[in-house]
mmCIF file of C-alpha atoms and ligand atoms in Angstrom:
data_model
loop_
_atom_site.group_PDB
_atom_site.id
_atom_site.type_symbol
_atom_site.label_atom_id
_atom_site.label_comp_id
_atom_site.label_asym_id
_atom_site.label_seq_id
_atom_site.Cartn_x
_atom_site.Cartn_y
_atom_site.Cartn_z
ATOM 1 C CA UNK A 1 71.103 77.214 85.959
ATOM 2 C CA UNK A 2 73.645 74.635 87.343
ATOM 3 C CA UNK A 3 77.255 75.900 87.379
ATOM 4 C CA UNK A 4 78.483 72.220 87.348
ATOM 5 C CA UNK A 5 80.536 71.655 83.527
ATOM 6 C CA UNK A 6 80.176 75.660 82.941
ATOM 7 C CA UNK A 7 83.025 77.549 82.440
ATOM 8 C CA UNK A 8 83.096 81.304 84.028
ATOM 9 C CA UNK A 9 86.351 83.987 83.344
ATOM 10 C CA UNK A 10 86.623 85.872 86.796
ATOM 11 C CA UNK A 11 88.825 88.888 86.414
ATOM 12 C CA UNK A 12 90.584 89.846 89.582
ATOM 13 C CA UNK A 13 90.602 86.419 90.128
ATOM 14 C CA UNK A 14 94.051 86.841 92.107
ATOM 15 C CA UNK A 15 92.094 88.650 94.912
ATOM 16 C CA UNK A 16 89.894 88.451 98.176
ATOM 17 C CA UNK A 17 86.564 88.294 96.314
ATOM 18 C CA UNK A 18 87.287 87.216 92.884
ATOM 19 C CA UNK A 19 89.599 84.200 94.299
ATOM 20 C CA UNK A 20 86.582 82.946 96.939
ATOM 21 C CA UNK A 21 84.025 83.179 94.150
ATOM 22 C CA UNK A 22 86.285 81.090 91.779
ATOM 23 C CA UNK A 23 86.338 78.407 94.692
ATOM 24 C CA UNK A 24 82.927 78.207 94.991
ATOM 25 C CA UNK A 25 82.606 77.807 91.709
ATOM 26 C CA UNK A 26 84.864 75.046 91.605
ATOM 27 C CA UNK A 27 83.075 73.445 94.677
ATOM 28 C CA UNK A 28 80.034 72.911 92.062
ATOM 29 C CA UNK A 29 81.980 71.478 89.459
ATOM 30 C CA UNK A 30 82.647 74.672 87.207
ATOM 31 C CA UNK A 31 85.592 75.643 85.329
ATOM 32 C CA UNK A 32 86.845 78.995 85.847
ATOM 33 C CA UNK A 33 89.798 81.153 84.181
ATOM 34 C CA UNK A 34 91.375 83.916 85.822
ATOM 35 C CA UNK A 35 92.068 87.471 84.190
ATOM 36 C CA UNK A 36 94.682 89.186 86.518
ATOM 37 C CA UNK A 37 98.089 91.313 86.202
ATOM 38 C CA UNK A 38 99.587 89.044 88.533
ATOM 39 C CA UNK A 39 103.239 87.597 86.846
ATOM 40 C CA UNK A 40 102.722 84.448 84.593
ATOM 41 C CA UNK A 41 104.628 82.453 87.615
ATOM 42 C CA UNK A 42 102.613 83.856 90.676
ATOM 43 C CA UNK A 43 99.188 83.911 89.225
ATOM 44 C CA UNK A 44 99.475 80.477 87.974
ATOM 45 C CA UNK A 45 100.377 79.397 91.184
ATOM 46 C CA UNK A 46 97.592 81.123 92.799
ATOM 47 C CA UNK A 47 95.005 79.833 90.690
ATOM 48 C CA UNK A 48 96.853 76.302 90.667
ATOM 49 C CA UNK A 49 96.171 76.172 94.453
ATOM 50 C CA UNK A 50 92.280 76.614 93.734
ATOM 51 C CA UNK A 51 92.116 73.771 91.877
ATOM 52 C CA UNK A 52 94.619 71.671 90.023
ATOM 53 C CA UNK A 53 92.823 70.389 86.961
ATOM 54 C CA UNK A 54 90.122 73.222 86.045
ATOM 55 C CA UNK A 55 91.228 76.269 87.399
ATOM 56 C CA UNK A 56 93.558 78.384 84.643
ATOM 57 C CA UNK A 57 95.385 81.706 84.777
ATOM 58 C CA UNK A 58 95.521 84.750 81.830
ATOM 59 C CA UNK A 59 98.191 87.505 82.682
ATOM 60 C CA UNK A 60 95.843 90.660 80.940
ATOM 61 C CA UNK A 61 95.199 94.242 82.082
ATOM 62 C CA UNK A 62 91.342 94.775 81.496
ATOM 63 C CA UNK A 63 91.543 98.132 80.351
ATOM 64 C CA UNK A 64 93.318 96.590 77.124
ATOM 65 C CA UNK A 65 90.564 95.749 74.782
ATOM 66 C CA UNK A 66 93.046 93.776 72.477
ATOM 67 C CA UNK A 67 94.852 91.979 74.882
ATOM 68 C CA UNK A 68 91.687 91.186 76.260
ATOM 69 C CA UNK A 69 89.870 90.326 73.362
ATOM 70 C CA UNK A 70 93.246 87.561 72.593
ATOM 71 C CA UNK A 71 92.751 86.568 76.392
ATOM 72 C CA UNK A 72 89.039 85.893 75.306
ATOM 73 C CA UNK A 73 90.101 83.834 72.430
ATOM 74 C CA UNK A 74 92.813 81.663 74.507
ATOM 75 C CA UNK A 75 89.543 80.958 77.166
ATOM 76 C CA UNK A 76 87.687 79.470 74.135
ATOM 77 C CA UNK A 77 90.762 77.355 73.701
ATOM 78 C CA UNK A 78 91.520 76.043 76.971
ATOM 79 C CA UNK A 79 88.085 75.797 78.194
ATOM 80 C CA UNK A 80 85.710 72.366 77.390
ATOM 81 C CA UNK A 81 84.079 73.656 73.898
ATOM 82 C CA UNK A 82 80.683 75.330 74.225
ATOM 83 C CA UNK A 83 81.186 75.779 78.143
ATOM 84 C CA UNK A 84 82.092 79.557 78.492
ATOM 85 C CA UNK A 85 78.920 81.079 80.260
ATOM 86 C CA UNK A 86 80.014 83.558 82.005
ATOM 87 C CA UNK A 87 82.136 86.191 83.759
ATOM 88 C CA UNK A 88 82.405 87.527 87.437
ATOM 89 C CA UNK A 89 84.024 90.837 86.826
ATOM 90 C CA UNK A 90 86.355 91.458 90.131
ATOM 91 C CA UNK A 91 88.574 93.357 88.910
ATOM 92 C CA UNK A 92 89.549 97.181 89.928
ATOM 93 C CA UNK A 93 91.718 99.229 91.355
ATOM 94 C CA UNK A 94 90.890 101.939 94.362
ATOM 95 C CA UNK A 95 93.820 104.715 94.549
ATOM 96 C CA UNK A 96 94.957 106.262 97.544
ATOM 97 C CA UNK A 97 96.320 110.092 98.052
ATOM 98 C CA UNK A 98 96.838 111.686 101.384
ATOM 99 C CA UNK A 99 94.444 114.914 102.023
ATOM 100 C CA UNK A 100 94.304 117.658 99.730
ATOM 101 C CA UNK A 101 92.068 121.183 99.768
ATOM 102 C CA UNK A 102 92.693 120.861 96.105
ATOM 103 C CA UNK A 103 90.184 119.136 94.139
ATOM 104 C CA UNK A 104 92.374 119.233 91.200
ATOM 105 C CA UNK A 105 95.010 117.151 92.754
ATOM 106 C CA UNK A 106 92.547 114.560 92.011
ATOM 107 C CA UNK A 107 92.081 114.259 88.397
ATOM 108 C CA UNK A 108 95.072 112.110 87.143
ATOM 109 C CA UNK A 109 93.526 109.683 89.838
ATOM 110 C CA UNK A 110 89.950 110.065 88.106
ATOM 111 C CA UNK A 111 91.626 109.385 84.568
ATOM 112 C CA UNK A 112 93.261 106.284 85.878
ATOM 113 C CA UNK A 113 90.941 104.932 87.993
ATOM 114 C CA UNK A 114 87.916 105.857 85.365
ATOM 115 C CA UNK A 115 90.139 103.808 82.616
ATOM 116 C CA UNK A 116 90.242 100.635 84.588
ATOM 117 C CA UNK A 117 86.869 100.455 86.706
ATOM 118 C CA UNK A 118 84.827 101.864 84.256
ATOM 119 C CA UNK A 119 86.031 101.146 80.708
ATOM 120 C CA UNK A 120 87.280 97.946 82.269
ATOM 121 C CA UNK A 121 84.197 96.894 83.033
ATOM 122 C CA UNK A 122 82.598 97.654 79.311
ATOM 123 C CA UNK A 123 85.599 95.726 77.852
ATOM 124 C CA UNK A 124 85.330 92.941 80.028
ATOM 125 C CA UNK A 125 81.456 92.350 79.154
ATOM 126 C CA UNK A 126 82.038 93.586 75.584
ATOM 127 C CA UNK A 127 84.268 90.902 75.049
ATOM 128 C CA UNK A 128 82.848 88.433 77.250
ATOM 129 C CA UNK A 129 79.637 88.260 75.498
ATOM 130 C CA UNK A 130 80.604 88.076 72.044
ATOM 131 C CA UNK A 131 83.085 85.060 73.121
ATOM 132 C CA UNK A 132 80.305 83.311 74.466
ATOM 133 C CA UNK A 133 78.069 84.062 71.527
ATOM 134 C CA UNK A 134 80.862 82.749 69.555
ATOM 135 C CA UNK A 135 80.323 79.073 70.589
ATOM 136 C CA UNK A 136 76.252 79.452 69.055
ATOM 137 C CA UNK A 137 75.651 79.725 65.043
ATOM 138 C CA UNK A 138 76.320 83.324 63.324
ATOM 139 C CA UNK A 139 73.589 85.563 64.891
ATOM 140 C CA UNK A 140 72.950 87.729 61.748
ATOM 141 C CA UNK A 141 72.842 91.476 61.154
ATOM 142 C CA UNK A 142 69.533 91.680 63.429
ATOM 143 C CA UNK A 143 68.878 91.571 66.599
ATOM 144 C CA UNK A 144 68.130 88.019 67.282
ATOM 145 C CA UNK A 145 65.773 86.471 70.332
ATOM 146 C CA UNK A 146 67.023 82.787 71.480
ATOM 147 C CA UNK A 147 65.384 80.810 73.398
ATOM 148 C CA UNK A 148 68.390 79.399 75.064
ATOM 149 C CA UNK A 149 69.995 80.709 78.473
ATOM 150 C CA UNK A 150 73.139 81.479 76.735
ATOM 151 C CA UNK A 151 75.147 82.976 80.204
ATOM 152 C CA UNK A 152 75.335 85.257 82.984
ATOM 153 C CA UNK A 153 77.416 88.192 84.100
ATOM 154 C CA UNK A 154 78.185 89.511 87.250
ATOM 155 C CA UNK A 155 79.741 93.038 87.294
ATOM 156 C CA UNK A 156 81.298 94.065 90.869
ATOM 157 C CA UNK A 157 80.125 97.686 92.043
ATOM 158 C CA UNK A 158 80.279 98.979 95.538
ATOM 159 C CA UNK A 159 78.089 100.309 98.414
ATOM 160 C CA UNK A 160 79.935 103.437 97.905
ATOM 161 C CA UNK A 161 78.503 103.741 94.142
ATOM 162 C CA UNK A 162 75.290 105.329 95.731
ATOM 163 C CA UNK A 163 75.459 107.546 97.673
ATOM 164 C CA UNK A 164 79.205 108.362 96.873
ATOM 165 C CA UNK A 165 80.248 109.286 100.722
ATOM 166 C CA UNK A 166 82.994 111.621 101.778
ATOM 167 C CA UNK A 167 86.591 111.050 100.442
ATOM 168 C CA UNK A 168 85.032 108.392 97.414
ATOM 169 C CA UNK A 169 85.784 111.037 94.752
ATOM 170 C CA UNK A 170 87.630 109.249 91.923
ATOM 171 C CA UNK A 171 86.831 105.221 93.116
ATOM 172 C CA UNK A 172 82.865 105.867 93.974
ATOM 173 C CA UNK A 173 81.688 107.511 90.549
ATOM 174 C CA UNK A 174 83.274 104.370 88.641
ATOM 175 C CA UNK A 175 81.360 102.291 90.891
ATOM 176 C CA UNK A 176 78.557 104.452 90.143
ATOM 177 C CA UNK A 177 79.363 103.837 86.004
ATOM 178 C CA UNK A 178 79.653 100.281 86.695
ATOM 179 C CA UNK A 179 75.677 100.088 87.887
ATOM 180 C CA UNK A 180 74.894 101.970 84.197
ATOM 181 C CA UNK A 181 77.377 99.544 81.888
ATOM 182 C CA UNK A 182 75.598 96.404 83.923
ATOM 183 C CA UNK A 183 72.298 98.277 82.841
ATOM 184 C CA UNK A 184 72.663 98.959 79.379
ATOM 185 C CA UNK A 185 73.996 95.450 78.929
ATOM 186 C CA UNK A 186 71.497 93.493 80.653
ATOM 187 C CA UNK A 187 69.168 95.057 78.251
ATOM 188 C CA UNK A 188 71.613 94.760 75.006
ATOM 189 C CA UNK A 189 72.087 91.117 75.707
ATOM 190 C CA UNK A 190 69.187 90.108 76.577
ATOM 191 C CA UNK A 191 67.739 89.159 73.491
ATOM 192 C CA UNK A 192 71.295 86.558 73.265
ATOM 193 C CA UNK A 193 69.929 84.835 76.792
ATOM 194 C CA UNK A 194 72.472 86.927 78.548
ATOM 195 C CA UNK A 195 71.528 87.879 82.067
ATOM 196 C CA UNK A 196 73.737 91.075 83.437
ATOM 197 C CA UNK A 197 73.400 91.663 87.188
ATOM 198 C CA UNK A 198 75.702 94.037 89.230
ATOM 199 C CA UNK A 199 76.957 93.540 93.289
ATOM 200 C CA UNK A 200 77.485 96.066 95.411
ATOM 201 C CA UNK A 201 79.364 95.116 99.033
ATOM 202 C CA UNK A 202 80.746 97.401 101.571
ATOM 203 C CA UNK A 203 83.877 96.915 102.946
ATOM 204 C CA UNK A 204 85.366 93.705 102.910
ATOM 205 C CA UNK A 205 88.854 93.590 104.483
ATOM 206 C CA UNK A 206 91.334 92.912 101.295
ATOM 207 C CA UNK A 207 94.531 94.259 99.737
ATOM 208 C CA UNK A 208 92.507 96.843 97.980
ATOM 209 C CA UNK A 209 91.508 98.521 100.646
ATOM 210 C CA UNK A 210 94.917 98.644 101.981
ATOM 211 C CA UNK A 211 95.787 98.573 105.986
ATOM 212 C CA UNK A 212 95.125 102.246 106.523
ATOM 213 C CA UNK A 213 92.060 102.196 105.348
ATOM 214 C CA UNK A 214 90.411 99.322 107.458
ATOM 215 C CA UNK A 215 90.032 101.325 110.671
ATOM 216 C CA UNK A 216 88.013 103.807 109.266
ATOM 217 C CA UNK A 217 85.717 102.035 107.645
ATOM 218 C CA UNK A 218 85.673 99.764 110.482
ATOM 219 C CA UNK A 219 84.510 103.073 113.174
ATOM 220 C CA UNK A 220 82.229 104.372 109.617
ATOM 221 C CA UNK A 221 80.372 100.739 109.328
ATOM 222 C CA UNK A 222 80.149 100.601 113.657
ATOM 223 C CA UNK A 223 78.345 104.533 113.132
ATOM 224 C CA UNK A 224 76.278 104.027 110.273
ATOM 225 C CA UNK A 225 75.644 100.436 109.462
ATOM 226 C CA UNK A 226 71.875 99.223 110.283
ATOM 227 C CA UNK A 227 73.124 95.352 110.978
ATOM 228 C CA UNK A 228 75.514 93.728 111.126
ATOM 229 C CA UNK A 229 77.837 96.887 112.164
ATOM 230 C CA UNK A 230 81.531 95.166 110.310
ATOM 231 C CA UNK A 231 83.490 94.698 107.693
ATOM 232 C CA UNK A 232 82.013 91.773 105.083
ATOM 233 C CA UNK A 233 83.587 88.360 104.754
ATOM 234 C CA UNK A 234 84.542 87.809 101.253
ATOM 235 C CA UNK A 235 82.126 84.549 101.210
ATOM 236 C CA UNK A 236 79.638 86.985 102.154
ATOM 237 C CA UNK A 237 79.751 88.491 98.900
ATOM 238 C CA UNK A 238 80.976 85.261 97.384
ATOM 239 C CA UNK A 239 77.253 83.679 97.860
ATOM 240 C CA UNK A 240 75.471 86.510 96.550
ATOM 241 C CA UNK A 241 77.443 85.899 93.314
ATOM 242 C CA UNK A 242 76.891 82.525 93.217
ATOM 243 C CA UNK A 243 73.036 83.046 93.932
ATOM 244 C CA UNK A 244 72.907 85.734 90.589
ATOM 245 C CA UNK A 245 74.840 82.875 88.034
ATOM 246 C CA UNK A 246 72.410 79.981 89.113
ATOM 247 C CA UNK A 247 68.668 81.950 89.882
ATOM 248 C CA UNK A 248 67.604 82.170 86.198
ATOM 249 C CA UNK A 249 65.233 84.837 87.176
ATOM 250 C CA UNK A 250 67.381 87.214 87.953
ATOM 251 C CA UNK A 251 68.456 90.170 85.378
ATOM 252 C CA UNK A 252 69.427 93.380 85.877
ATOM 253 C CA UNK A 253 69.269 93.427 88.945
ATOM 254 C CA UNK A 254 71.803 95.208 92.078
ATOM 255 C CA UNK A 255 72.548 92.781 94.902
ATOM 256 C CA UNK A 256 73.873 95.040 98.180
ATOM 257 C CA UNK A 257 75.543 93.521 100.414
ATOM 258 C CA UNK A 258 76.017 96.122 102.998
ATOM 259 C CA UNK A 259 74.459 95.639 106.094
ATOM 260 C CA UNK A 260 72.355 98.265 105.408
ATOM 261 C CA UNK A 261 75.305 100.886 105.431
ATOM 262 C CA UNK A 262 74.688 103.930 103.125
ATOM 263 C CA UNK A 263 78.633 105.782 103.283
ATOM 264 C CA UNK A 264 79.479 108.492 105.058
ATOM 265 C CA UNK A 265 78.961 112.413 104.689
ATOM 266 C CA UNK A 266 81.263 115.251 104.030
ATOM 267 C CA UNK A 267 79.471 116.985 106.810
ATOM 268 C CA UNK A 268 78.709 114.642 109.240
ATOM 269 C CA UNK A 269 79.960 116.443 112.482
ATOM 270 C CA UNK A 270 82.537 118.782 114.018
ATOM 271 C CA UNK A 271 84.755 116.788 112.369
ATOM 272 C CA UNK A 272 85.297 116.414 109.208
ATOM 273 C CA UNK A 273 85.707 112.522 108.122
ATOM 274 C CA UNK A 274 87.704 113.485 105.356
ATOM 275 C CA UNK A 275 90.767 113.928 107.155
ATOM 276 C CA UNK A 276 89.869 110.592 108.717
ATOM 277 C CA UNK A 277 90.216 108.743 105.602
ATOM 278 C CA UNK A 278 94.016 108.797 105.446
ATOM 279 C CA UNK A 279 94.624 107.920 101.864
ATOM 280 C CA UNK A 280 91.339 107.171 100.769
ATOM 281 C CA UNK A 281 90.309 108.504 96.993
HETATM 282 N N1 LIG B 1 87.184 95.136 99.381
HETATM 283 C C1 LIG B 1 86.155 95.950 99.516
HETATM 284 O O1 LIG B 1 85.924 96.537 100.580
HETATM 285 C C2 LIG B 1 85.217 96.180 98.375
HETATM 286 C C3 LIG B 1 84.017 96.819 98.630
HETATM 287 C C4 LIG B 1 83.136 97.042 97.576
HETATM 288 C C5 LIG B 1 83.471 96.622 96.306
HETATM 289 N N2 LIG B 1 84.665 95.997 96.093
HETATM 290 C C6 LIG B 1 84.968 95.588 94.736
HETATM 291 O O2 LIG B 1 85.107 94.177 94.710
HETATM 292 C C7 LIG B 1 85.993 93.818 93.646
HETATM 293 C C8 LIG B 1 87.053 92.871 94.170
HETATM 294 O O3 LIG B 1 87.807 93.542 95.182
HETATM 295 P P1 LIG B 1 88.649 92.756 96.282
HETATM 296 O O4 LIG B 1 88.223 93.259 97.604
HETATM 297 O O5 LIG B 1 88.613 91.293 96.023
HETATM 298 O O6 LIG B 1 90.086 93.370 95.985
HETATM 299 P P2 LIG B 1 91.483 92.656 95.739
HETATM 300 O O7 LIG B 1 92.485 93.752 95.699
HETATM 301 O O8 LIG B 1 91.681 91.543 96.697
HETATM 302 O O9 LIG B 1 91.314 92.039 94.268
HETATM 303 C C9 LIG B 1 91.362 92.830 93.100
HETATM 304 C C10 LIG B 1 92.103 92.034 92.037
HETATM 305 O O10 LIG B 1 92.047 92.772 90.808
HETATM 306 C C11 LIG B 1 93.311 92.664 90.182
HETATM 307 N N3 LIG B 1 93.490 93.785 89.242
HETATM 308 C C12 LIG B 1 93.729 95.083 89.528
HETATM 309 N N4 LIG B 1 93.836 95.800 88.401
HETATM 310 C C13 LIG B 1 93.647 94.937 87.374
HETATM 311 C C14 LIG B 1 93.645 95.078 85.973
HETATM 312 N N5 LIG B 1 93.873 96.268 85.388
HETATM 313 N N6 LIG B 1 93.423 93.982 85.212
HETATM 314 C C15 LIG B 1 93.205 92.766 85.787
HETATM 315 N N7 LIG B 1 93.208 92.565 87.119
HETATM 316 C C16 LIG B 1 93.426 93.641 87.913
HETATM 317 C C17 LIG B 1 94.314 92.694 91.338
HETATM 318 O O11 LIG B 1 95.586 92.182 90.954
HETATM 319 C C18 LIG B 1 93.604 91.833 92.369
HETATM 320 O O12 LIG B 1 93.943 90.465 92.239
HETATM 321 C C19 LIG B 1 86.514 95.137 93.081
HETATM 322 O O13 LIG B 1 85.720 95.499 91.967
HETATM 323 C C20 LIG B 1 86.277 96.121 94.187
HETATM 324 O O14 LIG B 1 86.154 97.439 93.715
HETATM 325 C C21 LIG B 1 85.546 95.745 97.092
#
């Protein structure tokens, strides 16, 4: 598959990994359109500075299936006709608490963080896929089989999705739910020459992770990584994506990019990492 005239939506496009892969798409002659809550103003600017000409920016929150659905729509608009092929889904949000003995204290995080990583991510390929099997002729009522290669997906997971290590207790199970929405789609779209794959990096050093974070992952990745023992450049990850969008062969299929670094436990030692992971949930 050759990226070069295709047109890709990258939510979370505003960010460390979402904004590198939307350069390298650009590199290859793609278009791309950015889904991000950034204001009108600032995330046209951002996305402006990627590329003047083919680079566009959508204000939309991706837990908003309508908004989304309109944001869709407007891609199909903007967008050379019959190029939308595909989606890097970048978007999520990781909250931070300080420590608390209280699992409880916890579940408005899970609620919030469940909405937008995990029924984020079946909104975003939801609506994705039925945009790009808009530009084809009516499928039917059945289940069709095409021959063509119709697009490709790329859903954004996270080392952390298995095994969920200490102090991951709302962010890691999305992660987790992202793997089994990449999953079920791969297999639902497959028949529409949809390929659905899913990435899963460790720790790359954005503004999601926050500053407070960084240093413990940094001493976790150092203790438990097999090679190389440090953070992830976002071009690191940016070149697996870009690998999954043009290898035709690959479907359903989790690329880690981790260094071979499988989280931290609860119960590692003497002391507990927990109280390490200043703001981590
Ligand atoms: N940074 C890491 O260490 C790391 C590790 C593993 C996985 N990931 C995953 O990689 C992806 C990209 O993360 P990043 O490191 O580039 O983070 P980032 O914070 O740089 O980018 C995330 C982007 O998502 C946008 N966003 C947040 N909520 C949104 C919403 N509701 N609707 C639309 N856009 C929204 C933000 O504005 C931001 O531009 C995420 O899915 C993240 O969970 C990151």
């Amino acid at each position: 598959m050759k990226i070069q005239d295709k047109s890709f939506v990258i939510t979370g496009g505003c960010g460390s990994i979402g904004g590198t892969v939307a350069c390298h798409i650009l590199a290859k002659g793609g278009y791309v359109v950015v889904f991000d809550v950034l204001p009108v103003d600032q995330g046209t600017a951002k996305v402006k500075s990627y590329h003047p000409d083919r680079a566009f920016y959508i204000q939309v929150s991706i837990d908003n299936a309508e908004k989304l659905e309109e944001a869709c729509a407007e891609t199909l608009r903007i967008v050379p006709k019959g190029s939308l092929y595909g989606a890097i889904h970048a978007a999520a949000i990781a909250p931070g608490r300080k420590w608390s003995n209280k699992l409880k204290d916890s579940i408005s995080d899970f609620a919030r963080v469940l909405q937008i990583n995990a029924f984020g991510t079946f909104a975003v390929n939801a609506c994705i896929a039925d945009a790009i099997n808009s530009q084809y002729p009516d499928d039917g009522p059945f289940a069709p089989r095409v021959e063509e290669e119709r697009g490709c997906i790329v859903n954004i997971s996270s080392a952390v999705a298995h095994p969920v290590p200490a102090r991951c207790i709302t962010y890691g199970p999305t992660k987790t739910a992202v793997i089994g929405i990449s999953q079920g789609m791969a297999d639902f779209l497959g028949p529409y020459g949809i390929r659905v794959n899913t990435v899963s990096p460790a720790v790359v050093a954005s503004s999601i992770m926050g500053p407070d974070r960084i240093p413990y992952f940094k001493s976790e990745l150092e203790a438990g990584a097999i090679f190389p023992r440090r953070v992830s450049e976002p071009d690191e990850v940016a070149t697996g994506i870009v690998f999954l969008l043009e290898n035709s062969m690959m479907n359903d299929y989790e690329l880690r990019i981790d260094g071979g670094w499988r989280g931290g436990s609860n119960w590692a030692g003497p002391k507990d990492p927990r109280s390490n992971a200043l703001s981590l949930e």
